[in-house]
PDB file of C-alpha atoms in Angstrom:
ATOM      1  CA  MET A   1      -5.156  -4.282   0.334  1.00 82.00           C
ATOM      2  CA  LEU A   2      -1.872  -2.570   1.039  1.00 85.00           C
ATOM      3  CA  LEU A   3      -1.417   0.485   3.250  1.00 84.00           C
ATOM      4  CA  ILE A   4       1.324   2.860   2.146  1.00 84.00           C
ATOM      5  CA  ASN A   5       2.654   5.560   4.419  1.00 83.00           C
ATOM      6  CA  TYR A   6       4.125   8.268   2.232  1.00 80.00           C
ATOM      7  CA  GLY A   7       4.982  11.510   3.951  1.00 81.00           C
ATOM      8  CA  ARG A   8       2.070  12.574   6.113  1.00 85.00           C
ATOM      9  CA  ASN A   9      -0.495  10.616   4.093  1.00 88.00           C
ATOM     10  CA  VAL A  10      -1.717   7.040   4.144  1.00 90.00           C
ATOM     11  CA  TRP A  11      -2.668   5.487   0.807  1.00 89.00           C
ATOM     12  CA  VAL A  12      -4.579   2.279   0.126  1.00 91.00           C
ATOM     13  CA  ARG A  13      -3.718   0.145  -2.905  1.00 88.00           C
ATOM     14  CA  CYS A  14      -5.288  -3.012  -4.269  1.00 85.00           C
ATOM     15  CA  ARG A  15      -3.550  -5.658  -6.386  1.00 80.00           C
ATOM     16  CA  CYS A  16      -5.273  -4.436  -9.560  1.00 78.00           C
ATOM     17  CA  GLY A  17      -3.308  -1.189  -9.293  1.00 79.00           C
ATOM     18  CA  ASN A  18      -6.027   1.150  -8.019  1.00 85.00           C
ATOM     19  CA  GLN A  19      -4.752   3.514  -5.346  1.00 89.00           C
ATOM     20  CA  TRP A  20      -6.400   6.219  -3.276  1.00 94.00           C
ATOM     21  CA  LEU A  21      -5.656   8.556  -0.410  1.00 94.00           C
ATOM     22  CA  GLU A  22      -7.377   7.444   2.788  1.00 93.00           C
ATOM     23  CA  PRO A  23      -7.915  10.550   4.946  1.00 92.00           C
ATOM     24  CA  GLU A  24      -9.631   8.518   7.685  1.00 92.00           C
ATOM     25  CA  ILE A  25      -6.363   6.713   8.536  1.00 89.00           C
ATOM     26  CA  SER A  26      -3.898   9.016  10.257  1.00 87.00           C
ATOM     27  CA  ARG A  27      -0.141   8.614  10.448  1.00 84.00           C
ATOM     28  CA  ALA A  28      -0.544   7.644  14.127  1.00 86.00           C
ATOM     29  CA  ASP A  29      -3.069   4.934  13.160  1.00 86.00           C
ATOM     30  CA  PHE A  30      -0.665   3.619  10.536  1.00 82.00           C
ATOM     31  CA  ASP A  31       2.259   3.532  12.971  1.00 81.00           C
ATOM     32  CA  ALA A  32       0.124   1.691  15.542  1.00 83.00           C
ATOM     33  CA  LEU A  33      -0.854  -0.945  12.947  1.00 79.00           C
ATOM     34  CA  VAL A  34       2.619  -1.664  11.651  1.00 76.00           C
ATOM     35  CA  GLY A  35       4.699  -0.916  14.719  1.00 68.00           C
ATOM     36  CA  GLY A  36       7.214  -3.562  15.608  1.00 69.00           C
ATOM     37  CA  PRO A  37      10.582  -4.946  14.621  1.00 71.00           C
ATOM     38  CA  HIS A  38       9.322  -7.165  11.766  1.00 72.00           C
ATOM     39  CA  GLY A  39       8.648  -4.550   9.103  1.00 71.00           C
ATOM     40  CA  THR A  40      10.447  -4.317   5.786  1.00 78.00           C
ATOM     41  CA  THR A  41      11.688  -1.076   4.290  1.00 79.00           C
ATOM     42  CA  TYR A  42      12.103  -0.783   0.523  1.00 84.00           C
ATOM     43  CA  PRO A  43      14.324   1.703  -1.316  1.00 89.00           C
ATOM     44  CA  SER A  44      11.312   3.194  -3.123  1.00 88.00           C
ATOM     45  CA  VAL A  45       7.547   2.890  -3.220  1.00 84.00           C
ATOM     46  CA  GLU A  46       7.779   1.291  -6.675  1.00 87.00           C
ATOM     47  CA  ALA A  47      10.246  -1.351  -5.430  1.00 91.00           C
ATOM     48  CA  GLY A  48       7.959  -2.195  -2.517  1.00 86.00           C
ATOM     49  CA  LEU A  49       4.891  -2.449  -4.755  1.00 87.00           C
ATOM     50  CA  ALA A  50       6.678  -4.832  -7.126  1.00 88.00           C
ATOM     51  CA  ALA A  51       8.132  -6.960  -4.310  1.00 89.00           C
ATOM     52  CA  LEU A  52       4.734  -7.353  -2.646  1.00 86.00           C
ATOM     53  CA  GLY A  53       2.769  -7.986  -5.852  1.00 85.00           C
ATOM     54  CA  PHE A  54       0.848  -4.706  -5.846  1.00 86.00           C
ATOM     55  CA  ASP A  55       2.353  -3.285  -9.031  1.00 83.00           C
ATOM     56  CA  GLY A  56      -0.759  -3.864 -11.170  1.00 79.00           C
ATOM     57  CA  VAL A  57       0.753  -6.631 -13.332  1.00 77.00           C
ATOM     58  CA  PHE A  58      -2.420  -8.678 -12.944  1.00 71.00           C
ATOM     59  CA  ALA A  59      -4.874  -5.841 -13.531  1.00 72.00           C
ATOM     60  CA  GLY A  60      -7.843  -7.044 -15.556  1.00 73.00           C
ATOM     61  CA  ILE A  61      -7.007 -10.749 -15.200  1.00 74.00           C
ATOM     62  CA  TYR A  62      -9.664 -12.973 -13.686  1.00 70.00           C
ATOM     63  CA  LEU A  63      -8.758 -16.464 -12.517  1.00 68.00           C
ATOM     64  CA  GLU A  64     -11.356 -19.185 -12.300  1.00 68.00           C
TER      65      GLU A  64
END
């Protein structure tokens, strides 16, 4: 699962491409989880999703 901080909201996304707003995780919770000097910032949400493998390319594929 990937946590996305976009504006004042925190979204959760899985590798299959499903995404939902998670109202139980606040911006402060998000900042506490990812705080530190080792984060990566991407030019757009779409660029970050593709770089991290959460762009839904593998949606519906099951590996054995």
